[in-house]
Coordinates of C-alpha atoms in Angstrom, one line a residue:
M34 CA -21.1 11.0 22.2
R35 CA -22.8 7.8 23.3
P36 CA -26.6 7.2 23.1
S37 CA -28.8 8.5 25.8
P38 CA -29.3 5.9 28.5
N39 CA -33.0 5.8 28.1
S40 CA -33.2 6.1 24.3
E41 CA -33.1 3.5 21.6
C42 CA -30.6 3.7 18.9
D43 CA -30.0 2.1 15.5
I44 CA -26.5 0.6 16.1
S45 CA -26.0 0.0 12.3
R46 CA -26.1 3.8 11.7
L47 CA -23.6 4.8 14.4
S48 CA -20.3 4.4 12.7
P49 CA -19.5 7.3 10.4
T50 CA -17.0 5.3 8.4
R51 CA -18.2 1.7 8.3
T52 CA -21.0 -0.5 9.2
C53 CA -21.1 -2.2 12.6
A54 CA -22.8 -5.2 11.1
P55 CA -20.3 -7.1 8.9
N56 CA -21.9 -9.4 6.4
G57 CA -25.4 -9.0 7.9
L58 CA -24.5 -9.8 11.5
R59 CA -27.3 -8.4 13.6
W60 CA -26.4 -5.7 16.1
C61 CA -29.2 -5.2 18.7
R62 CA -30.9 -2.0 17.9
T63 CA -31.1 -0.7 21.5
C64 CA -28.8 1.2 23.8
P65 CA -26.8 -0.7 26.5
N66 CA -29.1 0.3 29.4
A67 CA -32.2 -0.8 27.5
A68 CA -30.4 -4.1 26.8
Y69 CA -29.7 -4.5 30.6
R70 CA -33.4 -4.0 31.2
M71 CA -34.4 -6.4 28.5
F72 CA -32.1 -9.2 29.5
G73 CA -30.8 -8.4 32.9
I74 CA -30.9 -8.6 36.6
S75 CA -31.7 -5.3 38.3
G76 CA -29.1 -3.8 40.6
A77 CA -25.3 -3.6 40.5
C78 CA -23.2 -6.7 40.7
R79 CA -19.5 -5.8 40.4
S80 CA -16.3 -7.5 40.9
A81 CA -13.8 -5.7 43.1
W82 CA -10.8 -6.6 40.9
R83 CA -9.8 -8.3 37.7
C84 CA -11.5 -11.7 37.4
F85 CA -10.0 -14.2 35.0
S86 CA -13.4 -15.9 34.7
A87 CA -14.3 -17.4 31.4
L88 CA -17.4 -19.5 31.1
S89 CA -20.1 -20.5 33.6
I90 CA -23.1 -22.8 33.1
V91 CA -26.5 -22.0 34.6
A92 CA -28.5 -25.1 35.5
N93 CA -32.0 -23.9 36.5
S94 CA -34.8 -25.1 34.3
R95 CA -37.3 -22.8 36.0
R96 CA -35.5 -19.6 35.1
E97 CA -34.1 -18.2 31.9
L98 CA -30.4 -17.1 31.9
R99 CA -30.3 -13.4 32.7
S100 CA -27.6 -12.2 30.4
Y101 CA -26.8 -8.8 31.8
V102 CA -26.1 -7.3 35.2
T103 CA -26.5 -3.5 35.4
G104 CA -23.1 -1.8 35.1
I105 CA -21.0 -5.0 34.5
K106 CA -20.8 -8.2 32.5
P107 CA -22.2 -11.6 33.0
G108 CA -20.8 -14.5 34.8
R109 CA -19.3 -18.2 33.0
V110 CA -17.6 -22.1 31.9
V111 CA -13.9 -21.5 32.5
C112 CA -14.4 -19.8 35.8
G113 CA -10.9 -18.5 36.8
T114 CA -11.1 -16.8 40.2
G115 CA -14.9 -17.2 40.1
N116 CA -16.0 -13.6 40.8
Y117 CA -18.6 -13.5 38.2
T118 CA -19.8 -17.0 38.8
T119 CA -20.3 -16.4 42.5
A120 CA -22.1 -13.1 41.8
L121 CA -24.6 -15.0 39.6
A122 CA -25.0 -17.6 42.3
R123 CA -25.9 -14.9 44.8
H124 CA -28.7 -13.9 42.5
G125 CA -30.2 -17.3 42.8
F126 CA -28.8 -19.2 39.8
K127 CA -27.5 -22.7 40.2
M128 CA -24.0 -22.4 38.8
T129 CA -21.5 -24.9 37.5
A130 CA -18.1 -23.3 36.8
V131 CA -15.4 -25.0 34.7
D132 CA -11.7 -24.1 34.4
P133 CA -8.7 -26.0 33.0
S134 CA -6.4 -24.5 35.7
R135 CA -6.4 -26.2 39.1
E136 CA -4.7 -23.1 40.5
M137 CA -7.6 -20.8 39.3
L138 CA -10.1 -23.3 40.8
G139 CA -8.2 -23.2 44.0
H140 CA -8.6 -19.4 44.2
A141 CA -12.3 -19.7 43.3
R142 CA -13.6 -22.5 45.5
H143 CA -13.4 -20.7 48.7
K144 CA -15.7 -17.9 47.4
S145 CA -18.9 -20.0 47.4
D146 CA -20.1 -23.4 48.5
D147 CA -23.2 -23.0 46.3
V148 CA -21.2 -23.3 43.0
R149 CA -20.1 -26.7 41.5
W150 CA -16.4 -26.2 40.6
V151 CA -15.1 -28.5 37.8
N152 CA -11.6 -28.9 36.4
S153 CA -12.0 -29.3 32.6
Y154 CA -11.6 -27.7 29.2
S155 CA -14.4 -25.9 27.4
D156 CA -14.2 -28.2 24.4
D157 CA -14.5 -31.4 26.3
M158 CA -16.7 -31.1 29.4
P159 CA -17.9 -34.0 31.6
F160 CA -21.6 -33.2 31.4
S161 CA -24.7 -34.8 29.9
T162 CA -26.2 -33.6 26.6
G163 CA -28.8 -30.9 27.3
E164 CA -28.0 -30.7 31.0
F165 CA -27.9 -26.9 31.3
S166 CA -30.2 -24.0 30.7
G167 CA -27.7 -21.3 29.9
A168 CA -24.0 -20.4 29.5
V169 CA -21.9 -17.2 29.7
A170 CA -18.4 -16.5 28.6
T171 CA -16.7 -13.4 29.8
L172 CA -13.5 -11.9 28.3
T173 CA -12.1 -15.3 27.4
I174 CA -12.9 -16.6 23.9
H175 CA -9.8 -14.9 22.5
H176 CA -7.8 -17.4 24.6
W177 CA -9.6 -20.5 23.2
P178 CA -7.5 -22.3 20.7
N179 CA -10.5 -23.9 18.9
R180 CA -13.6 -21.7 19.4
R181 CA -15.8 -23.7 17.1
A182 CA -15.0 -26.9 19.1
S183 CA -15.8 -25.1 22.3
F184 CA -19.0 -23.6 21.0
T185 CA -20.0 -27.0 19.7
E186 CA -19.4 -28.6 23.1
I187 CA -21.3 -25.8 24.8
R188 CA -24.2 -26.3 22.4
R189 CA -24.2 -30.0 23.3
I190 CA -24.7 -29.4 27.0
L191 CA -27.4 -26.7 26.6
K192 CA -31.1 -27.3 26.3
T193 CA -32.6 -26.3 23.0
G194 CA -33.9 -22.7 23.1
T195 CA -31.6 -21.6 25.9
R196 CA -29.0 -18.8 25.6
F197 CA -25.3 -18.6 25.3
V198 CA -24.0 -15.1 26.1
I199 CA -20.5 -14.0 25.3
F200 CA -18.9 -10.8 26.6
S201 CA -15.9 -9.7 24.5
S202 CA -14.5 -6.9 22.3
T203 CA -13.9 -6.9 18.6
P204 CA -10.9 -5.6 16.7
E205 CA -12.9 -2.7 15.4
Q206 CA -13.8 -1.7 18.9
M207 CA -10.3 -2.1 20.2
N208 CA -8.9 0.0 17.3
S209 CA -10.6 3.0 18.9
Y210 CA -9.0 2.6 22.3
W211 CA -6.9 5.7 23.1
I212 CA -4.4 3.5 25.0
G213 CA -3.2 2.3 21.6
H214 CA -1.8 5.8 21.0
Y215 CA 0.8 5.2 23.7
F216 CA 1.3 1.5 23.4
P217 CA 0.8 0.8 19.7
R218 CA 2.8 -2.5 19.4
T219 CA 1.1 -3.9 22.5
M220 CA -2.3 -2.9 21.2
A221 CA -1.7 -4.3 17.7
S222 CA -0.6 -7.6 19.2
T223 CA -3.6 -7.7 21.4
I224 CA -6.0 -6.9 18.6
W225 CA -4.5 -9.5 16.4
R226 CA -5.7 -12.3 18.6
M227 CA -9.2 -11.0 19.0
P228 CA -11.9 -12.7 16.9
T229 CA -14.0 -10.5 14.7
A230 CA -17.8 -10.3 15.2
E231 CA -18.2 -12.1 11.9
T232 CA -15.8 -14.9 13.0
V233 CA -17.7 -15.3 16.3
S234 CA -21.1 -15.3 14.5
L235 CA -20.0 -17.9 11.9
A236 CA -18.6 -20.2 14.6
L237 CA -21.7 -20.0 16.7
V238 CA -24.0 -20.7 13.8
A239 CA -21.8 -23.7 12.7
A240 CA -22.0 -25.0 16.3
G241 CA -25.8 -25.0 16.3
F242 CA -26.7 -21.6 17.6
T243 CA -28.8 -18.8 16.1
E244 CA -27.0 -15.9 14.5
P245 CA -26.2 -13.8 17.5
R246 CA -27.5 -10.4 18.4
C247 CA -24.6 -8.0 19.3
V248 CA -25.2 -5.4 22.0
P249 CA -22.6 -2.7 22.4
W250 CA -21.3 -2.0 25.9
F251 CA -19.6 1.2 27.1
V252 CA -17.1 1.2 30.0
P253 CA -18.7 3.2 32.8
D254 CA -16.8 5.8 34.8
D255 CA -17.1 3.8 38.1
L256 CA -16.3 0.3 36.8
M257 CA -14.8 -1.8 39.5
D258 CA -13.7 -4.8 37.5
L259 CA -10.3 -3.7 36.2
F260 CA -9.7 -5.2 32.8
W261 CA -7.9 -3.8 29.7
Y262 CA -10.0 -0.6 29.0
A263 CA -11.2 0.0 32.5
G264 CA -8.9 3.1 32.4
K265 CA -10.8 4.6 29.6
D266 CA -11.6 7.7 31.7
R267 CA -9.1 6.9 34.5
S268 CA -5.8 7.1 32.9
D269 CA -4.0 6.9 36.2
L270 CA -4.7 3.2 36.3
Y271 CA -2.1 2.5 33.6
F272 CA 0.6 3.7 35.9
D273 CA -0.2 1.1 38.5
P274 CA 2.0 -2.0 38.0
T275 CA -0.5 -4.2 39.9
Y276 CA -3.3 -3.2 37.5
R277 CA -1.0 -3.8 34.5
A278 CA -0.1 -7.2 35.9
G279 CA -3.7 -8.3 35.5
I280 CA -3.9 -7.3 31.8
S281 CA -2.7 -10.1 29.5
G282 CA -1.8 -7.6 26.8
F283 CA 0.7 -5.9 29.0
R284 CA 2.1 -9.1 30.5
E285 CA 2.5 -10.9 27.1
Y286 CA 3.3 -8.2 24.6
C287 CA 4.6 -5.0 26.2
S288 CA 8.4 -4.6 26.1
D289 CA 10.2 -2.7 28.8
H290 CA 11.1 0.0 26.3
E291 CA 7.5 0.4 25.0
L292 CA 6.2 0.5 28.6
E293 CA 8.7 3.2 29.7
D294 CA 8.1 5.3 26.5
G295 CA 4.4 4.9 26.6
L296 CA 4.0 5.9 30.3
R297 CA 6.4 8.8 29.7
R298 CA 4.4 10.2 26.8
L299 CA 1.1 9.6 28.7
R300 CA 2.4 11.5 31.7
S301 CA 3.5 14.3 29.5
D302 CA 0.2 14.5 27.7
L303 CA -1.7 14.5 31.0
D304 CA 0.5 17.3 32.3
T305 CA 0.0 19.5 29.3
G306 CA -3.7 18.6 28.8
H307 CA -3.1 17.0 25.3
W308 CA -4.5 13.7 26.6
R309 CA -8.0 15.2 26.5
E310 CA -7.6 15.6 22.7
V311 CA -6.4 12.0 22.4
R312 CA -9.3 10.9 24.5
R313 CA -11.8 12.8 22.4
A314 CA -10.4 11.4 19.2
A315 CA -11.1 7.9 20.6
E316 CA -14.8 8.5 21.2
T317 CA -16.9 5.9 19.5
L318 CA -20.6 5.0 19.2
I319 CA -20.0 1.3 18.5
G320 CA -19.2 0.4 22.1
D321 CA -16.0 -0.5 23.9
Y322 CA -17.0 -4.1 24.3
C323 CA -20.1 -6.1 23.2
F324 CA -22.4 -8.9 24.2
F325 CA -23.1 -11.7 21.7
V326 CA -26.4 -13.3 22.5
A327 CA -27.2 -16.6 20.8
E328 CA -29.8 -19.3 21.3
A329 CA -29.3 -23.0 21.0
V330 CA -31.3 -24.5 18.1

């Protein structure tokens, strides 16, 4: 069972088999909803479909970066289709969105005239030192070939004392996903490319940030942004080829044979009711995803 929405919990005590804080990495000792209240913008702000957004920069010296939006993740610098970026812009933030793909920027630009859209890579951005007052990376750092270089560049363009917020998942969290029971090779390949919490922490500190706080995040039942584990309690999503096409793990690692076999076994377990046992066995208290919250020093 997950923590009560209104209670505080000691995350370091939640895992029955191992600590959630490798090598002293600090996990925020508060439940997700409390974290939303502590850092976040009130009200829901959800993307209607999978957004390949990565990192957005907030340039607003009068307001601190609000890291969390109730029920969903933050917004970014490699902006992809720009859903999160434009959502933050609607909340009054002055956003600059960066993406290396001209195609992605083409999809994003029409969504908002209030966002500055820039074609660039996260490890070499055309901005002045200390130009921005916050940055957010969402479901993207596992794609970055040199995270430390990107983190260092992000630190360069941030004002001292401002926040860099990363939304991602760790291998430990992904190992608990029930979907791995049906697509083990795909899940193993996906987990392999995910950086550990310790790796992220060390890279952030080396780049000039504080040791991050890690806040666990659980997939809600009514999540509208359909990324990898959005089907946690909606198993029917995995039968939808359009949904799977938006998941890099399925696109890049899932063979036709594994897909056919996995869907067949999932359908059988749903019909017999065995899926409920698989789902219960996958319950975790360390979160399905997590926020890394670090400050520029």
